[in-house]
Short mmCIF file of C-alpha atoms in Angstrom, two decimals:
data_model
loop_
_atom_site.label_atom_id
_atom_site.label_comp_id
_atom_site.label_asym_id
_atom_site.label_seq_id
_atom_site.Cartn_x
_atom_site.Cartn_y
_atom_site.Cartn_z
CA MET V 294 24.91 -11.85 12.26
CA VAL V 295 21.65 -13.24 13.63
CA ALA V 296 18.93 -10.64 14.19
CA GLY V 297 15.35 -11.24 15.18
CA ASN V 298 16.07 -14.99 15.39
CA HIS V 299 16.65 -15.17 11.64
CA GLU V 300 19.80 -16.24 9.92
CA MET V 301 20.05 -13.39 7.41
CA GLY V 302 21.29 -10.36 9.29
CA PRO V 303 20.94 -6.70 8.37
CA GLU V 304 22.75 -5.19 5.44
CA PRO V 305 23.51 -1.49 5.20
CA PRO V 306 20.58 0.52 3.81
CA SER V 307 20.94 2.44 0.58
CA SER V 308 23.16 5.49 0.74
CA GLY V 309 21.65 8.86 1.53
CA PRO V 310 21.97 11.74 3.98
CA ARG V 311 20.11 9.78 6.65
CA ALA V 312 21.54 6.32 5.99
CA ALA V 313 23.50 6.21 9.26
CA GLU V 314 20.48 7.12 11.43
CA ILE V 315 18.42 4.46 9.69
CA GLU V 316 21.13 1.82 10.01
CA ALA V 317 21.44 2.47 13.75
CA GLN V 318 17.85 1.32 14.34
CA ILE V 319 17.92 -1.83 12.18
CA PRO V 320 18.96 -4.37 14.89
CA TRP V 321 16.27 -3.09 17.26
CA LEU V 322 13.60 -3.27 14.57
CA LEU V 323 14.66 -6.79 13.58
CA ASP V 324 14.21 -7.90 17.18
CA GLY V 325 10.54 -6.97 16.97
CA ASP V 326 7.37 -8.67 15.81
CA ALA V 327 7.27 -10.49 12.45
CA ALA V 328 5.18 -7.60 11.06
CA ILE V 329 8.02 -5.19 11.85
CA ARG V 330 10.80 -7.53 10.72
CA TRP V 331 9.56 -8.25 7.24
CA GLN V 332 8.78 -4.61 6.46
CA THR V 333 12.18 -3.56 7.81
CA ARG V 334 13.93 -6.03 5.53
CA ARG V 335 12.03 -4.86 2.48
CA ASP V 336 11.57 -1.13 3.09
CA LEU V 337 14.75 -0.16 4.93
CA LEU V 338 17.26 -2.79 3.79
CA ASP V 339 16.06 -3.32 0.21
CA GLN V 340 16.38 -7.07 0.66
CA PRO V 341 14.87 -9.30 -2.04
CA GLN V 342 11.56 -11.03 -1.49
CA ASP V 343 13.07 -14.38 -0.57
CA ALA V 344 14.86 -12.69 2.35
CA TYR V 345 11.62 -11.65 4.06
CA THR V 346 9.19 -14.36 2.90
CA ARG V 347 9.54 -16.35 6.12
CA ASP V 348 9.02 -13.34 8.36
CA ARG V 349 5.97 -12.27 6.38
CA ALA V 350 4.51 -15.76 6.51
CA ALA V 351 4.98 -15.72 10.29
CA VAL V 352 2.56 -12.78 10.63
CA SER V 353 -0.37 -15.20 10.35
CA SER V 354 0.82 -17.59 13.05
CA THR V 355 2.88 -15.61 15.58
CA GLY V 356 2.89 -12.32 17.43
CA TRP V 357 0.33 -9.63 16.77
CA GLY V 358 -1.02 -11.05 13.53
CA GLY V 359 -1.40 -14.55 14.90
CA ARG V 360 -3.22 -13.25 17.96
CA LEU V 361 -5.63 -11.20 15.87
CA LEU V 362 -6.42 -14.07 13.52
CA GLY V 363 -6.95 -16.34 16.52
CA LEU V 364 -9.71 -14.01 17.75
CA GLN V 365 -11.85 -14.44 14.63
CA ALA V 366 -15.29 -15.89 15.37
CA PRO V 367 -16.49 -19.04 13.56
CA ASP V 368 -18.74 -16.90 11.33
CA GLY V 369 -15.71 -14.99 10.00
CA THR V 370 -16.22 -11.78 11.95
CA TRP V 371 -14.42 -10.15 14.87
CA GLY V 372 -15.73 -8.43 17.97
CA GLY V 373 -19.39 -9.22 17.40
CA GLY V 374 -19.89 -6.62 14.67
CA LEU V 375 -18.87 -5.42 11.22
CA TYR V 376 -17.99 -1.78 11.95
CA GLY V 377 -18.56 -1.57 15.70
CA PRO V 378 -17.48 -1.85 18.41
CA LYS V 379 -14.39 0.26 17.92
CA TRP V 380 -11.67 -1.05 17.77
CA THR V 381 -12.40 -4.77 17.95
CA SER V 382 -14.89 -5.00 15.10
CA THR V 383 -14.28 -6.85 11.85
CA THR V 384 -13.42 -3.63 9.98
CA TYR V 385 -10.78 -2.36 12.40
CA THR V 386 -9.24 -5.77 13.02
CA LEU V 387 -8.79 -6.28 9.28
CA LEU V 388 -7.35 -2.78 8.86
CA LEU V 389 -4.77 -3.66 11.51
CA LEU V 390 -3.95 -6.98 9.85
CA ARG V 391 -3.42 -5.08 6.61
CA ARG V 392 -0.97 -2.76 8.34
CA CYS V 393 0.83 -5.82 9.68
CA GLY V 394 1.29 -6.90 6.08
CA LEU V 395 -0.62 -10.16 6.43
CA ASP V 396 -0.38 -12.26 3.29
CA PRO V 397 -3.16 -10.90 1.02
CA THR V 398 -4.17 -14.44 0.10
CA ASP V 399 -4.92 -15.40 3.71
CA PRO V 400 -8.30 -17.23 3.54
CA ASP V 401 -9.51 -16.17 6.99
CA ALA V 402 -8.90 -12.49 6.31
CA ARG V 403 -10.53 -12.73 2.91
CA ARG V 404 -13.56 -14.39 4.50
CA GLY V 405 -13.79 -11.45 6.88
CA VAL V 406 -13.62 -8.91 4.05
CA ASN V 407 -16.39 -10.73 2.20
CA LYS V 408 -18.47 -10.49 5.37
CA LEU V 409 -18.04 -6.70 5.33
CA TRP V 410 -19.12 -6.35 1.72
CA ASP V 411 -22.05 -8.68 2.12
CA GLY V 412 -23.20 -6.82 5.23
CA ALA V 413 -22.91 -3.30 3.80
CA ARG V 414 -25.71 -1.24 2.27
CA TYR V 415 -25.19 0.31 -1.17
CA PHE V 416 -26.33 3.61 -2.64
CA ASP V 417 -25.21 4.62 -6.16
CA GLY V 418 -22.00 2.63 -5.70
CA GLY V 419 -21.06 4.10 -2.33
CA LEU V 420 -21.74 2.14 0.81
CA THR V 421 -22.38 2.43 4.51
CA ALA V 422 -22.25 0.13 7.49
CA ALA V 423 -25.01 2.07 9.26
CA VAL V 424 -28.47 0.55 9.41
CA THR V 425 -30.32 3.81 10.15
CA ILE V 426 -28.83 6.17 7.54
CA ASP V 427 -29.83 5.62 3.91
CA LEU V 428 -26.86 7.42 2.41
CA PRO V 429 -23.34 6.34 1.36
CA GLU V 430 -20.36 7.43 3.44
CA ALA V 431 -16.90 8.18 2.08
CA CYS V 432 -14.88 6.95 5.08
CA ILE V 433 -16.56 3.54 5.19
CA THR V 434 -16.43 3.20 1.40
CA SER V 435 -12.71 4.00 1.47
CA MET V 436 -11.92 1.50 4.22
CA TYR V 437 -13.84 -1.28 2.50
CA VAL V 438 -12.24 -0.53 -0.89
CA ALA V 439 -8.76 -0.59 0.66
CA LEU V 440 -9.44 -3.95 2.31
CA ALA V 441 -11.05 -5.47 -0.78
CA CYS V 442 -8.17 -4.42 -3.04
CA TYR V 443 -5.48 -5.52 -0.61
CA PHE V 444 -7.03 -8.91 0.14
CA GLY V 445 -7.96 -9.59 -3.48
CA VAL V 446 -11.76 -9.64 -3.24
CA ASP V 447 -13.07 -10.00 -6.79
CA ASP V 448 -16.52 -8.41 -6.71
CA PRO V 449 -18.05 -5.95 -9.22
CA ARG V 450 -19.24 -3.84 -6.30
CA VAL V 451 -15.61 -2.91 -5.60
CA ASP V 452 -15.22 -1.18 -8.97
CA GLU V 453 -18.56 0.57 -8.43
CA ALA V 454 -17.36 1.84 -5.05
CA ILE V 455 -14.08 3.05 -6.56
CA ALA V 456 -16.04 4.92 -9.20
CA TRP V 457 -18.20 6.46 -6.47
CA LEU V 458 -15.10 7.72 -4.65
CA LEU V 459 -13.72 9.19 -7.87
CA ASP V 460 -17.02 10.91 -8.61
CA ASN V 461 -17.28 12.32 -5.08
CA GLN V 462 -13.86 13.95 -4.90
CA LEU V 463 -14.39 17.60 -3.98
CA ALA V 464 -13.14 20.64 -5.84
CA ASP V 465 -10.29 21.17 -3.34
CA GLY V 466 -8.97 17.67 -4.10
CA GLY V 467 -10.09 15.82 -0.99
CA TRP V 468 -13.16 14.11 0.45
CA ASN V 469 -15.48 14.66 3.40
CA CYS V 470 -17.77 12.05 4.95
CA GLN V 471 -20.24 14.86 5.73
CA THR V 472 -20.69 15.88 2.09
CA VAL V 473 -23.48 13.55 1.05
CA ARG V 474 -25.45 13.93 4.25
CA PHE V 475 -24.88 17.59 5.12
CA GLY V 476 -23.41 19.17 1.98
CA ASP V 477 -19.93 20.01 3.32
CA GLN V 478 -17.69 21.12 0.45
CA HIS V 479 -14.37 21.56 2.25
CA SER V 480 -12.48 18.33 2.61
CA SER V 481 -11.63 16.55 5.84
CA PHE V 482 -8.09 15.38 6.62
CA HIS V 483 -9.47 12.18 8.16
CA THR V 484 -11.72 11.25 5.24
CA SER V 485 -9.19 12.30 2.62
CA ILE V 486 -6.34 10.14 3.90
CA SER V 487 -8.62 7.08 3.96
CA ALA V 488 -9.76 7.79 0.40
CA LEU V 489 -6.20 8.29 -0.82
CA GLU V 490 -5.04 5.03 0.77
CA ALA V 491 -7.94 3.19 -0.86
CA LEU V 492 -7.37 4.65 -4.31
CA ALA V 493 -3.62 4.04 -4.07
CA GLU V 494 -4.35 0.40 -3.24
CA ALA V 495 -6.75 0.20 -6.19
CA ARG V 496 -4.12 1.63 -8.50
CA ARG V 497 -1.43 -0.70 -7.16
CA VAL V 498 -3.44 -3.84 -7.86
CA GLY V 499 -4.45 -2.69 -11.35
CA ARG V 500 -8.16 -1.95 -10.94
CA ARG V 501 -9.94 -0.23 -13.78
CA ARG V 502 -9.66 3.51 -14.59
CA GLN V 503 -5.95 3.79 -13.89
CA SER V 504 -5.63 7.28 -15.38
CA ALA V 505 -8.57 8.52 -13.30
CA LEU V 506 -7.03 6.97 -10.18
CA ALA V 507 -3.73 8.72 -10.88
CA ALA V 508 -5.48 12.07 -11.34
CA ALA V 509 -7.45 11.63 -8.12
CA LEU V 510 -4.28 10.81 -6.19
CA ASP V 511 -2.61 13.93 -7.59
CA GLY V 512 -5.61 16.04 -6.56
CA GLY V 513 -5.62 14.56 -3.08
CA ARG V 514 -1.91 15.21 -2.67
CA GLU V 515 -2.44 18.85 -3.66
CA PHE V 516 -5.21 19.17 -1.06
CA PHE V 517 -2.82 18.10 1.68
CA LEU V 518 0.04 20.22 0.35
CA ALA V 519 -2.18 23.30 0.27
CA HIS V 520 -2.52 22.73 4.02
CA HIS V 521 1.14 21.76 4.57
CA LEU V 522 -0.52 18.50 5.78
CA TYR V 523 -1.85 20.00 9.02
CA ARG V 524 -2.47 23.74 8.79
CA SER V 525 -5.42 25.89 7.82
CA HIS V 526 -5.13 27.06 4.22
CA ARG V 527 -6.65 30.38 5.30
CA THR V 528 -4.78 31.29 8.50
CA GLY V 529 -1.76 28.97 8.50
CA GLU V 530 -2.60 27.89 12.05
CA VAL V 531 -2.39 24.24 13.09
CA VAL V 532 -5.91 22.87 12.60
CA ASP V 533 -5.69 20.62 15.66
CA GLN V 534 -2.64 19.76 17.75
CA VAL V 535 -3.89 16.16 17.85
CA VAL V 536 -2.78 15.63 14.24
CA THR V 537 0.80 16.50 15.18
CA ARG V 538 0.96 13.71 17.78
CA LEU V 539 1.90 10.24 16.60
CA SER V 540 -0.45 7.32 17.05
CA PHE V 541 -0.56 3.68 16.08
CA PRO V 542 -2.85 2.29 14.91
CA PRO V 543 -4.29 5.49 13.38
CA ARG V 544 -7.80 3.95 13.11
CA TRP V 545 -9.92 6.41 11.05
CA ARG V 546 -7.89 9.45 12.08
CA PHE V 547 -5.24 11.47 10.27
CA ASP V 548 -1.91 12.48 11.75
CA ILE V 549 1.24 13.80 10.11
CA LEU V 550 3.04 10.44 10.16
CA ARG V 551 0.12 8.69 8.52
CA GLY V 552 0.10 11.39 5.84
CA LEU V 553 3.83 11.34 5.19
CA ASP V 554 3.88 7.54 5.18
CA HIS V 555 1.18 7.54 2.50
CA PHE V 556 3.15 9.91 0.30
CA ALA V 557 6.26 7.81 0.81
CA SER V 558 4.31 4.69 -0.20
CA THR V 559 3.14 6.34 -3.43
CA ASP V 560 6.63 7.70 -4.17
CA ALA V 561 5.27 11.24 -4.39
CA PRO V 562 7.62 13.85 -5.87
CA TRP V 563 9.25 16.19 -3.38
CA ASP V 564 7.52 19.48 -2.71
CA GLU V 565 8.80 22.10 -0.26
CA ARG V 566 5.38 22.15 1.38
CA PHE V 567 6.14 18.71 2.87
CA GLN V 568 8.98 20.25 4.89
CA ASP V 569 6.79 21.71 7.63
CA ALA V 570 5.27 18.34 8.54
CA LEU V 571 8.65 16.64 8.17
CA ASP V 572 10.23 19.08 10.63
CA THR V 573 7.43 18.37 13.10
CA LEU V 574 7.97 14.63 12.70
CA LEU V 575 11.70 15.02 13.33
CA ARG V 576 11.00 17.02 16.50
CA ARG V 577 9.00 14.06 17.77
CA ARG V 578 12.06 11.80 17.67
CA HIS V 579 13.67 10.90 20.99
CA ARG V 580 17.39 11.22 21.68
CA ASP V 581 17.90 7.49 21.07
CA GLY V 582 16.78 7.98 17.46
CA ARG V 583 13.39 6.31 17.99
CA TRP V 584 9.88 7.65 17.78
CA PRO V 585 7.20 7.08 20.46
CA VAL V 586 3.50 6.38 20.41
CA GLN V 587 2.21 9.67 21.77
CA GLN V 588 -1.50 8.95 21.82
CA LYS V 589 -3.98 6.10 21.49
CA HIS V 590 -7.50 6.64 20.27
CA ALA V 591 -10.07 5.80 22.91
CA GLY V 592 -11.97 2.58 22.42
CA ARG V 593 -11.96 -1.14 23.14
CA VAL V 594 -8.86 -3.00 21.89
CA TRP V 595 -7.92 -6.65 21.66
CA PHE V 596 -4.53 -5.91 23.21
CA ASP V 597 -1.95 -3.14 23.32
CA MET V 598 0.88 -3.55 20.86
CA GLU V 599 3.08 -0.88 22.41
CA THR V 600 3.18 1.39 25.46
CA THR V 601 2.15 5.01 25.09
CA GLY V 602 5.12 7.28 25.62
CA GLY V 603 7.69 4.54 25.13
CA PRO V 604 9.74 3.79 22.01
CA SER V 605 7.58 2.46 19.20
CA ARG V 606 8.88 0.06 16.60
CA TRP V 607 5.82 0.81 14.48
CA ASN V 608 6.34 4.55 14.43
CA THR V 609 10.10 4.26 14.09
CA LEU V 610 9.72 1.95 11.08
CA ARG V 611 7.19 4.27 9.49
CA ALA V 612 9.23 7.40 10.19
CA LEU V 613 12.39 5.84 8.76
CA ARG V 614 10.44 4.85 5.64
CA VAL V 615 9.52 8.51 5.33
CA LEU V 616 13.16 9.61 5.70
CA ARG V 617 14.27 7.19 2.97
CA TRP V 618 11.60 8.57 0.67
CA VAL V 619 12.63 12.15 1.48
CA ASP V 620 16.25 11.37 0.62
CA ARG V 621 15.26 9.86 -2.73
CA ALA V 622 12.66 12.47 -3.61
CA GLN V 623 14.88 15.42 -2.71
CA ALA V 624 17.75 13.95 -4.75
CA VAL V 625 15.50 13.69 -7.80
CA HIS V 626 14.10 17.17 -7.15
CA THR V 627 17.58 18.71 -7.15
CA GLY V 628 18.78 16.64 -10.09
CA HIS V 629 21.18 14.54 -8.02
CA GLY V 630 19.26 11.28 -8.05
CA PRO V 631 17.85 8.74 -10.49
CA LEU V 632 14.61 9.46 -12.28
CA ARG V 633 11.46 8.25 -10.54
CA HIS V 634 9.75 5.20 -12.00
CA ASP V 635 6.25 5.76 -13.35
CA HIS V 636 4.67 3.33 -10.92
CA PRO V 637 1.71 3.80 -8.57
CA VAL V 638 3.75 2.88 -5.49
CA SER V 639 7.39 2.94 -4.64
CA ALA V 640 9.48 -0.17 -5.05
CA SER V 641 10.41 -0.09 -1.40
CA CYS V 642 7.04 0.44 0.25
CA GLN V 643 4.47 -1.27 -1.94
CA ASN V 644 1.99 -3.61 -0.33
CA SER V 645 2.93 -2.65 3.22
CA TRP V 646 -0.27 -1.44 4.76
#
């Protein structure tokens, strides 16, 4: 079977309660952009690396990834700025290329990441992109750490920034970008997911302080679980309906799919407190078995990848990754599956975003 213009066709995904619903979407996903195809082959079909190498390589020269790389300015930046304008700046373009799974050794992307680090301002290891505020900021530090670790930037400032994030984790397990400036001590969903993604990336690539990274990731997971990913820990009410609506790209914002996809990527153990967010995600699925993009965050974009309200390959891929993780994690939880591997990220989802 030829799918997505590639000779190797889909193979049935691993067995599990949701295997049939996953398998039904494979041909459609493989007809998508190279960024979707290669992650589908690895994360949903468990194909070996040589089966998706060509699709992954194509991210840099075709489709969404090729278009984004083609918009890079001669000085290595995008959009005329490092952090702004949103969403065409160097920071947000690189975050999107990371989600596309661009080869981490890509020289143009690495040049862009170096531009970010050279243009940032540093305070006790934390950093900011602002020129008027002489304080570090957890969201920016997290984004820059995630990009540096993913794209292999070897700079001592990266380890210092990781240490700053570890030292600034709050007592409830999360982070808040208002803490240093205004003293907030209750964590933010938005800041915390960025910090968790950064620290997971640091752990995956073997940065220093592995045990501290593992402990921080556990604490961050508990912060989200205490809120069932989107509810007040005091009243149980949904903190903001916006976080229940699916977006792509998520930019700096949290939503339930971004949260669940992170926990899938780190192969988190099953906890019943995930169920609430999972049920909400399943209610977002359309009758054809696909998930939509329900909202886009306001701002300037290079181009639209998908149409709001229509079926989204991005969100369908990410949601099906979550369902595969749920099947595995629940099987282990009930004693009907293989033991989890002691590894910072799952075998199926590592290095995806």
